[in-house]
Amino acid sequence: MSTENNKPALTPALTWLMAIGAGLVVANNYYNQPLLGKIAAEFKITEAKASMIAMLTQIGYATGLLLIIPLGDMLRRKKLILFDFVFIVIALLAAAWAKSITILMVASFFIGLTSVVPQLFVPLAAQLARPEESGKAIGTVMSGLLVGVLTSRTISGFVGEHFGWRSIFFIAAGLMVLLWVALFIKLPDLRPQFKGTYSSLMRSLVHLARTEPALRLAAARGMLGFASFSAFWTTLVFLLEGPPFFKGADVSGAFGIIGAGGAIAASVVGRLSDKMKRSLIITTTLIMMVAAWGVFGVYGYYFAGLIIGVILLDLGLQAMHIVNQTIIFALHPEARNRLNTVYMVCYFIGGALGTWLGGICWQNWGWLGVTVLGGALVLSALLLHLLFGRKG
């Protein structure tokens, strides 16, 4: 068996398998977003209530990060990943066959809970890479993950518009089965490094959060940034359905293609984070996100304004996310999964909060309320970083 000193090499093929796998699995969490209008119409519920489907998926994801991802330091990751895939497939099929909004909400929570495998891939890539190429490895896997986040909306919007919203969940279940086979064949089986019980493992999360200011700051930046990102993507479908656009789920989903360019650029940011001052990169990315919400506020009723804003918002968030993870993985190499757990739980709590608040703002104040919310969230992240960024 491999040890930390005699570990398998991170080959290009393995890197790309984890990148593609991360994208396919994380996409499960976002297929529902362009379809919320269709789901609301079928079950005869309000748009605000429909947005709770996306919120519950993100809460499920945060829960899975908290309860499952720390096990990557304690159990053999390959077995943990393959076992988890069984429950991903079950949750996706439950959503596809849901006969009531309650069942769909429960299934959505479990889709999020189980689709946390990408957050096992990212620290694994950091572990297998040479120290001087850690940022590059993280960036490549994160590029796949982020392409999955964004193109999932494009794919589900098209499928939902032409074949019904349930079809995408059947397709996703089939993709998970194929990915399980590929990972069974290619993924290395590493010995866990943590020696102790599950309760001591979980207590160590609190210890890491309390003793590492760089981790706390990265988590706060990620939480606020992803909250603003989620507020935008949850309400975009509602904006495009009304005047002056009058467009369906396929057009809403197509905006994911625009954002995917920023995701691809994440691998470049990973390389830069190995060479440049990370605090400066984060400052730049947060300013980009503030500018994005300014564009949404002034030009949000024009396609050109939405396109420019999407590019700025997605590239800014993704670049910040890469640098955040590069920072935290360098703190305690033997605890990468637990560090990632603290960070990503906060990240997706932010996502769920942004989705919920975005739905409320849309219902009560329309697009103006959403842009004020999104801008306030990223300005808060920028202020925190400027005040405490030297610690990160």
Short mmCIF file of C-alpha atoms in Angstrom, two decimals:
data_model
loop_
_atom_site.label_atom_id
_atom_site.label_comp_id
_atom_site.label_asym_id
_atom_site.label_seq_id
_atom_site.Cartn_x
_atom_site.Cartn_y
_atom_site.Cartn_z
CA MET A 1 0.00 0.00 0.00
CA SER A 2 1.04 3.60 -0.57
CA THR A 3 2.20 5.94 2.11
CA GLU A 4 2.72 9.69 2.12
CA ASN A 5 6.39 9.09 1.29
CA ASN A 6 5.64 6.47 -1.39
CA LYS A 7 2.45 7.76 -2.91
CA PRO A 8 1.16 7.20 -6.45
CA ALA A 9 2.08 9.81 -9.02
CA LEU A 10 -0.55 12.33 -10.03
CA THR A 11 -0.61 11.53 -13.74
CA PRO A 12 -2.38 13.77 -16.28
CA ALA A 13 -4.92 10.97 -16.87
CA LEU A 14 -5.77 10.71 -13.17
CA THR A 15 -5.94 14.50 -12.83
CA TRP A 16 -8.41 14.74 -15.70
CA LEU A 17 -10.46 11.82 -14.43
CA MET A 18 -10.88 13.61 -11.10
CA ALA A 19 -11.61 16.91 -12.90
CA ILE A 20 -14.29 15.33 -15.11
CA GLY A 21 -15.66 13.35 -12.19
CA ALA A 22 -15.84 16.47 -10.04
CA GLY A 23 -17.77 18.27 -12.76
CA LEU A 24 -20.25 15.45 -13.34
CA VAL A 25 -20.99 14.89 -9.65
CA VAL A 26 -21.25 18.53 -8.59
CA ALA A 27 -23.61 19.17 -11.51
CA ASN A 28 -26.23 17.13 -9.66
CA ASN A 29 -26.63 20.04 -7.24
CA TYR A 30 -27.45 22.59 -9.94
CA TYR A 31 -29.67 20.81 -12.46
CA ASN A 32 -32.76 22.07 -10.64
CA GLN A 33 -31.99 25.81 -10.85
CA PRO A 34 -33.07 26.57 -14.47
CA LEU A 35 -36.08 24.28 -13.97
CA LEU A 36 -37.58 25.98 -10.92
CA GLY A 37 -40.17 27.79 -13.01
CA LYS A 38 -41.35 24.53 -14.61
CA ILE A 39 -41.38 22.76 -11.25
CA ALA A 40 -43.40 25.62 -9.73
CA ALA A 41 -45.92 25.38 -12.58
CA GLU A 42 -46.31 21.58 -12.32
CA PHE A 43 -46.81 21.53 -8.56
CA LYS A 44 -48.74 24.86 -8.52
CA ILE A 45 -46.48 26.59 -6.00
CA THR A 46 -44.94 30.09 -5.83
CA GLU A 47 -41.52 30.87 -7.26
CA ALA A 48 -40.26 31.64 -3.75
CA LYS A 49 -41.31 28.17 -2.57
CA ALA A 50 -39.78 26.57 -5.65
CA SER A 51 -36.46 28.26 -4.82
CA MET A 52 -36.44 26.22 -1.59
CA ILE A 53 -35.62 23.16 -3.73
CA ALA A 54 -32.28 24.75 -4.63
CA MET A 55 -31.80 25.90 -1.03
CA LEU A 56 -32.41 22.39 0.37
CA THR A 57 -29.95 20.93 -2.13
CA GLN A 58 -27.29 23.32 -0.86
CA ILE A 59 -28.16 22.62 2.78
CA GLY A 60 -27.84 18.92 1.99
CA TYR A 61 -24.46 19.56 0.41
CA ALA A 62 -23.25 21.48 3.46
CA THR A 63 -24.48 18.63 5.69
CA GLY A 64 -22.65 16.06 3.56
CA LEU A 65 -19.49 18.15 3.73
CA LEU A 66 -19.72 18.23 7.51
CA LEU A 67 -20.54 14.55 8.08
CA ILE A 68 -18.90 12.75 5.14
CA ILE A 69 -15.83 14.67 3.95
CA PRO A 70 -13.87 14.42 7.26
CA LEU A 71 -14.01 10.62 6.79
CA GLY A 72 -11.54 11.10 3.94
CA ASP A 73 -8.83 11.53 6.59
CA MET A 74 -10.01 8.45 8.49
CA LEU A 75 -11.19 5.86 5.92
CA ARG A 76 -9.87 4.62 2.60
CA ARG A 77 -11.06 7.32 0.23
CA LYS A 78 -11.62 5.01 -2.74
CA LYS A 79 -14.05 2.80 -0.83
CA LEU A 80 -15.77 5.84 0.68
CA ILE A 81 -16.24 7.40 -2.76
CA LEU A 82 -17.55 4.25 -4.43
CA PHE A 83 -19.96 3.55 -1.57
CA ASP A 84 -21.28 7.11 -1.69
CA PHE A 85 -22.06 6.79 -5.41
CA VAL A 86 -24.75 4.19 -4.69
CA PHE A 87 -26.70 6.74 -2.66
CA ILE A 88 -26.19 9.48 -5.27
CA VAL A 89 -27.96 7.29 -7.84
CA ILE A 90 -30.82 6.50 -5.43
CA ALA A 91 -31.35 10.20 -4.64
CA LEU A 92 -31.36 11.20 -8.32
CA LEU A 93 -33.93 8.54 -9.20
CA ALA A 94 -36.11 9.62 -6.25
CA ALA A 95 -36.14 13.18 -7.66
CA ALA A 96 -36.98 11.91 -11.15
CA TRP A 97 -39.96 9.91 -9.85
CA ALA A 98 -41.17 12.48 -7.26
CA LYS A 99 -44.98 12.74 -7.24
CA SER A 100 -45.21 15.67 -4.82
CA ILE A 101 -43.22 18.77 -3.98
CA THR A 102 -42.45 17.34 -0.54
CA ILE A 103 -40.84 14.22 -2.01
CA LEU A 104 -38.87 16.36 -4.47
CA MET A 105 -37.60 18.57 -1.65
CA VAL A 106 -36.50 15.55 0.40
CA ALA A 107 -34.82 14.00 -2.65
CA SER A 108 -33.11 17.33 -3.39
CA PHE A 109 -31.67 17.43 0.12
CA PHE A 110 -30.23 13.92 -0.34
CA ILE A 111 -28.84 14.77 -3.78
CA GLY A 112 -26.86 17.52 -2.07
CA LEU A 113 -25.94 15.33 0.89
CA THR A 114 -24.42 12.61 -1.29
CA SER A 115 -22.90 14.69 -4.11
CA VAL A 116 -19.90 15.77 -2.05
CA VAL A 117 -17.38 13.50 -3.77
CA PRO A 118 -15.64 16.42 -5.58
CA GLN A 119 -14.52 17.70 -2.20
CA LEU A 120 -12.65 14.42 -1.72
CA PHE A 121 -11.02 14.78 -5.14
CA VAL A 122 -9.61 18.27 -4.49
CA PRO A 123 -7.52 17.44 -1.38
CA LEU A 124 -6.53 14.12 -3.01
CA ALA A 125 -5.09 16.05 -5.96
CA ALA A 126 -3.23 18.34 -3.55
CA GLN A 127 -1.87 15.28 -1.69
CA LEU A 128 -0.65 13.45 -4.80
CA ALA A 129 0.87 16.50 -6.51
CA ARG A 130 4.41 17.69 -5.95
CA PRO A 131 4.43 20.62 -3.46
CA GLU A 132 5.46 23.15 -6.11
CA GLU A 133 2.54 22.04 -8.33
CA SER A 134 -0.18 21.88 -5.68
CA GLY A 135 -1.93 25.04 -6.86
CA LYS A 136 -1.86 23.80 -10.46
CA ALA A 137 -3.39 20.44 -9.47
CA ILE A 138 -6.10 22.08 -7.37
CA GLY A 139 -6.85 24.51 -10.20
CA THR A 140 -7.24 21.73 -12.77
CA VAL A 141 -9.65 19.68 -10.65
CA MET A 142 -11.52 22.82 -9.67
CA SER A 143 -11.80 23.79 -13.34
CA GLY A 144 -13.68 20.54 -13.94
CA LEU A 145 -15.83 21.12 -10.89
CA LEU A 146 -16.69 24.67 -11.87
CA VAL A 147 -17.41 23.76 -15.48
CA GLY A 148 -19.82 21.21 -14.05
CA VAL A 149 -21.48 23.85 -11.87
CA LEU A 150 -22.07 26.16 -14.82
CA THR A 151 -22.73 23.84 -17.77
CA SER A 152 -25.15 21.82 -15.64
CA ARG A 153 -27.56 24.73 -15.92
CA THR A 154 -27.15 24.85 -19.70
CA ILE A 155 -27.75 21.12 -20.08
CA SER A 156 -30.67 20.93 -17.67
CA GLY A 157 -32.27 24.03 -19.18
CA PHE A 158 -32.18 22.48 -22.66
CA VAL A 159 -33.30 19.03 -21.51
CA GLY A 160 -36.05 20.48 -19.32
CA GLU A 161 -37.38 22.69 -22.10
CA HIS A 162 -37.55 19.87 -24.67
CA PHE A 163 -38.02 16.66 -22.66
CA GLY A 164 -39.46 17.74 -19.30
CA TRP A 165 -37.69 18.58 -16.05
CA ARG A 166 -37.63 14.98 -14.79
CA SER A 167 -35.51 13.72 -17.70
CA ILE A 168 -32.29 15.35 -16.49
CA PHE A 169 -32.34 13.36 -13.24
CA PHE A 170 -32.59 10.06 -15.14
CA ILE A 171 -29.68 11.13 -17.35
CA ALA A 172 -27.63 12.14 -14.32
CA ALA A 173 -28.20 8.76 -12.65
CA GLY A 174 -26.87 7.00 -15.75
CA LEU A 175 -23.78 9.21 -15.81
CA MET A 176 -23.07 8.37 -12.17
CA VAL A 177 -23.07 4.65 -12.95
CA LEU A 178 -20.55 5.14 -15.77
CA LEU A 179 -18.34 7.32 -13.57
CA TRP A 180 -18.42 4.71 -10.79
CA VAL A 181 -16.92 2.17 -13.21
CA ALA A 182 -14.13 4.54 -14.28
CA LEU A 183 -13.22 5.41 -10.69
CA PHE A 184 -13.28 1.76 -9.64
CA ILE A 185 -10.65 1.04 -12.30
CA LYS A 186 -8.40 4.12 -12.05
CA LEU A 187 -8.62 5.74 -8.61
CA PRO A 188 -5.68 4.91 -6.28
CA ASP A 189 -6.41 3.44 -2.84
CA LEU A 190 -4.46 5.38 -0.19
CA ARG A 191 -4.08 4.59 3.49
CA PRO A 192 -5.85 7.06 5.80
CA GLN A 193 -3.59 9.24 7.95
CA PHE A 194 -5.88 9.96 10.90
CA LYS A 195 -5.74 7.55 13.83
CA GLY A 196 -8.70 7.93 16.14
CA THR A 197 -12.48 7.76 16.45
CA TYR A 198 -15.14 9.55 14.43
CA SER A 199 -16.01 11.73 17.43
CA SER A 200 -12.39 12.82 17.84
CA LEU A 201 -12.25 13.45 14.10
CA MET A 202 -15.25 15.76 14.36
CA ARG A 203 -13.87 17.53 17.43
CA SER A 204 -10.73 18.26 15.47
CA LEU A 205 -12.82 20.34 13.05
CA VAL A 206 -13.66 22.73 15.87
CA HIS A 207 -10.01 22.84 16.93
CA LEU A 208 -8.89 23.71 13.39
CA ALA A 209 -11.50 26.44 13.06
CA ARG A 210 -10.55 27.94 16.44
CA THR A 211 -6.77 27.89 15.97
CA GLU A 212 -6.36 28.84 12.28
CA PRO A 213 -7.28 32.47 11.49
CA ALA A 214 -6.36 31.95 7.82
CA LEU A 215 -8.97 29.19 7.64
CA ARG A 216 -11.63 31.35 9.28
CA LEU A 217 -10.96 34.24 6.91
CA ALA A 218 -11.01 32.02 3.82
CA ALA A 219 -14.29 30.48 5.01
CA ALA A 220 -15.87 33.92 5.53
CA ARG A 221 -14.78 35.12 2.08
CA GLY A 222 -16.05 31.95 0.46
CA MET A 223 -19.37 32.04 2.31
CA LEU A 224 -20.18 35.63 1.36
CA GLY A 225 -18.96 35.24 -2.22
CA PHE A 226 -20.93 32.07 -2.87
CA ALA A 227 -24.03 33.58 -1.24
CA SER A 228 -24.00 36.37 -3.82
CA PHE A 229 -23.33 33.88 -6.64
CA SER A 230 -26.26 31.70 -5.56
CA ALA A 231 -28.63 34.66 -5.24
CA PHE A 232 -27.91 35.53 -8.87
CA TRP A 233 -28.27 32.06 -10.37
CA THR A 234 -31.41 31.21 -8.40
CA THR A 235 -33.28 34.34 -9.51
CA LEU A 236 -31.94 34.61 -13.08
CA VAL A 237 -34.54 32.15 -14.35
CA PHE A 238 -37.34 34.29 -12.86
CA LEU A 239 -35.87 37.48 -14.39
CA LEU A 240 -35.65 35.93 -17.86
CA GLU A 241 -39.20 34.54 -17.74
CA GLY A 242 -40.67 38.04 -17.40
CA PRO A 243 -40.42 41.33 -19.33
CA PRO A 244 -38.47 42.37 -21.32
CA PHE A 245 -37.04 38.90 -22.03
CA PHE A 246 -39.89 36.34 -21.93
CA LYS A 247 -37.42 33.43 -22.28
CA GLY A 248 -37.60 29.84 -21.07
CA ALA A 249 -35.36 27.53 -19.07
CA ASP A 250 -33.13 26.81 -22.07
CA VAL A 251 -32.04 30.47 -22.34
CA SER A 252 -31.49 30.73 -18.60
CA GLY A 253 -29.36 27.61 -18.68
CA ALA A 254 -27.38 28.88 -21.67
CA PHE A 255 -25.85 31.56 -19.46
CA GLY A 256 -23.88 28.72 -17.88
CA ILE A 257 -21.82 28.47 -21.07
CA ILE A 258 -20.75 32.08 -20.61
CA GLY A 259 -19.69 31.45 -17.03
CA ALA A 260 -17.86 28.26 -18.02
CA GLY A 261 -15.12 30.37 -19.59
CA GLY A 262 -14.30 31.68 -16.15
CA ALA A 263 -14.23 28.14 -14.80
CA ILE A 264 -11.65 27.11 -17.37
CA ALA A 265 -9.55 30.10 -16.33
CA ALA A 266 -9.49 28.67 -12.79
CA SER A 267 -6.58 26.40 -13.72
CA VAL A 268 -4.57 29.48 -14.71
CA VAL A 269 -5.36 31.09 -11.37
CA GLY A 270 -4.14 27.92 -9.66
CA ARG A 271 -0.76 28.34 -11.35
CA LEU A 272 -0.63 32.03 -10.44
CA SER A 273 -1.34 31.23 -6.79
CA ASP A 274 1.91 29.23 -6.70
CA LYS A 275 3.87 32.30 -7.80
CA MET A 276 2.03 35.53 -6.89
CA LYS A 277 0.91 37.18 -3.66
CA ARG A 278 -2.38 35.48 -2.87
CA SER A 279 -3.86 38.38 -0.93
CA LEU A 280 -3.54 40.60 -4.02
CA ILE A 281 -5.25 38.00 -6.22
CA ILE A 282 -8.16 37.78 -3.78
CA THR A 283 -8.52 41.58 -3.60
CA THR A 284 -8.70 41.74 -7.40
CA THR A 285 -11.28 38.97 -7.65
CA LEU A 286 -13.55 40.54 -5.03
CA ILE A 287 -13.43 43.88 -6.85
CA MET A 288 -14.47 42.03 -10.02
CA MET A 289 -17.49 40.60 -8.18
CA VAL A 290 -18.48 44.04 -6.85
CA ALA A 291 -18.26 45.37 -10.42
CA ALA A 292 -20.45 42.49 -11.63
CA TRP A 293 -23.29 43.49 -9.32
CA GLY A 294 -22.92 47.11 -10.41
CA VAL A 295 -23.40 45.97 -14.00
CA PHE A 296 -26.41 43.83 -13.03
CA GLY A 297 -27.98 46.78 -11.23
CA VAL A 298 -27.59 49.26 -14.10
CA TYR A 299 -27.81 47.03 -17.18
CA GLY A 300 -29.57 43.91 -15.83
CA TYR A 301 -32.51 44.27 -18.23
CA TYR A 302 -30.23 43.95 -21.27
CA PHE A 303 -28.65 40.71 -22.46
CA ALA A 304 -25.28 42.44 -22.90
CA GLY A 305 -25.35 43.60 -19.27
CA LEU A 306 -26.18 40.12 -17.99
CA ILE A 307 -23.41 38.56 -20.11
CA ILE A 308 -20.73 40.99 -18.88
CA GLY A 309 -21.91 40.60 -15.30
CA VAL A 310 -21.89 36.79 -15.48
CA ILE A 311 -18.30 36.78 -16.76
CA LEU A 312 -17.13 39.08 -13.97
CA LEU A 313 -19.09 37.30 -11.21
CA ASP A 314 -18.11 33.76 -12.17
CA LEU A 315 -14.46 34.44 -12.89
CA GLY A 316 -14.14 36.46 -9.68
CA LEU A 317 -15.73 33.81 -7.46
CA GLN A 318 -13.90 30.89 -9.03
CA ALA A 319 -10.50 32.56 -8.83
CA MET A 320 -11.06 33.51 -5.19
CA HIS A 321 -12.19 29.95 -4.40
CA ILE A 322 -9.03 28.43 -5.91
CA VAL A 323 -6.76 30.73 -3.92
CA ASN A 324 -8.74 30.13 -0.72
CA GLN A 325 -8.23 26.38 -1.05
CA THR A 326 -4.54 26.72 -1.92
CA ILE A 327 -4.11 28.73 1.30
CA ILE A 328 -5.93 26.31 3.60
CA PHE A 329 -4.39 23.10 2.19
CA ALA A 330 -0.93 24.44 3.05
CA LEU A 331 -1.82 24.78 6.75
CA HIS A 332 -1.86 21.10 7.81
CA PRO A 333 -1.18 18.63 4.96
CA GLU A 334 -2.27 15.66 7.09
CA ALA A 335 -5.69 17.26 7.69
CA ARG A 336 -6.60 18.45 4.20
CA ASN A 337 -10.04 16.83 4.18
CA ARG A 338 -10.94 18.35 7.53
CA LEU A 339 -9.66 21.79 6.52
CA ASN A 340 -11.69 21.50 3.35
CA THR A 341 -14.71 20.45 5.40
CA VAL A 342 -14.63 23.59 7.56
CA TYR A 343 -14.17 25.78 4.50
CA MET A 344 -16.76 24.11 2.27
CA VAL A 345 -19.44 23.80 4.97
CA CYS A 346 -19.24 27.57 5.42
CA TYR A 347 -19.16 27.99 1.64
CA PHE A 348 -22.41 26.10 1.07
CA ILE A 349 -24.12 27.56 4.10
CA GLY A 350 -23.47 30.82 2.28
CA GLY A 351 -24.92 29.31 -0.90
CA ALA A 352 -28.09 28.20 0.86
CA LEU A 353 -28.42 31.58 2.56
CA GLY A 354 -27.95 33.41 -0.74
CA THR A 355 -30.55 31.21 -2.44
CA TRP A 356 -33.08 31.79 0.35
CA LEU A 357 -32.49 35.54 0.59
CA GLY A 358 -32.43 35.84 -3.20
CA GLY A 359 -35.87 34.24 -3.42
CA ILE A 360 -37.23 36.57 -0.74
CA CYS A 361 -35.74 39.67 -2.39
CA TRP A 362 -37.12 38.66 -5.77
CA GLN A 363 -40.59 38.00 -4.38
CA ASN A 364 -40.75 41.35 -2.57
CA TRP A 365 -38.53 43.82 -4.45
CA GLY A 366 -37.76 42.21 -7.81
CA TRP A 367 -34.42 42.41 -9.58
CA LEU A 368 -33.41 45.62 -7.78
CA GLY A 369 -33.69 43.84 -4.42
CA VAL A 370 -31.55 40.95 -5.70
CA THR A 371 -28.81 43.29 -6.95
CA VAL A 372 -28.70 45.20 -3.66
CA LEU A 373 -28.41 41.89 -1.80
CA GLY A 374 -25.66 40.53 -4.07
CA GLY A 375 -23.67 43.74 -3.96
CA ALA A 376 -23.90 43.97 -0.16
CA LEU A 377 -22.64 40.40 0.24
CA VAL A 378 -19.51 40.84 -1.88
CA LEU A 379 -18.77 44.27 -0.42
CA SER A 380 -18.83 42.62 3.03
CA ALA A 381 -16.37 39.99 1.81
CA LEU A 382 -14.07 42.67 0.38
CA LEU A 383 -14.18 44.66 3.63
CA LEU A 384 -13.31 41.58 5.71
CA HIS A 385 -10.42 40.76 3.41
CA LEU A 386 -9.01 44.28 3.49
CA LEU A 387 -9.22 44.34 7.29
CA PHE A 388 -7.77 40.88 7.96
CA GLY A 389 -6.27 39.76 4.64
CA ARG A 390 -2.69 39.67 5.87
CA LYS A 391 -3.64 36.60 7.91
CA GLY A 392 -4.77 34.80 4.72
#
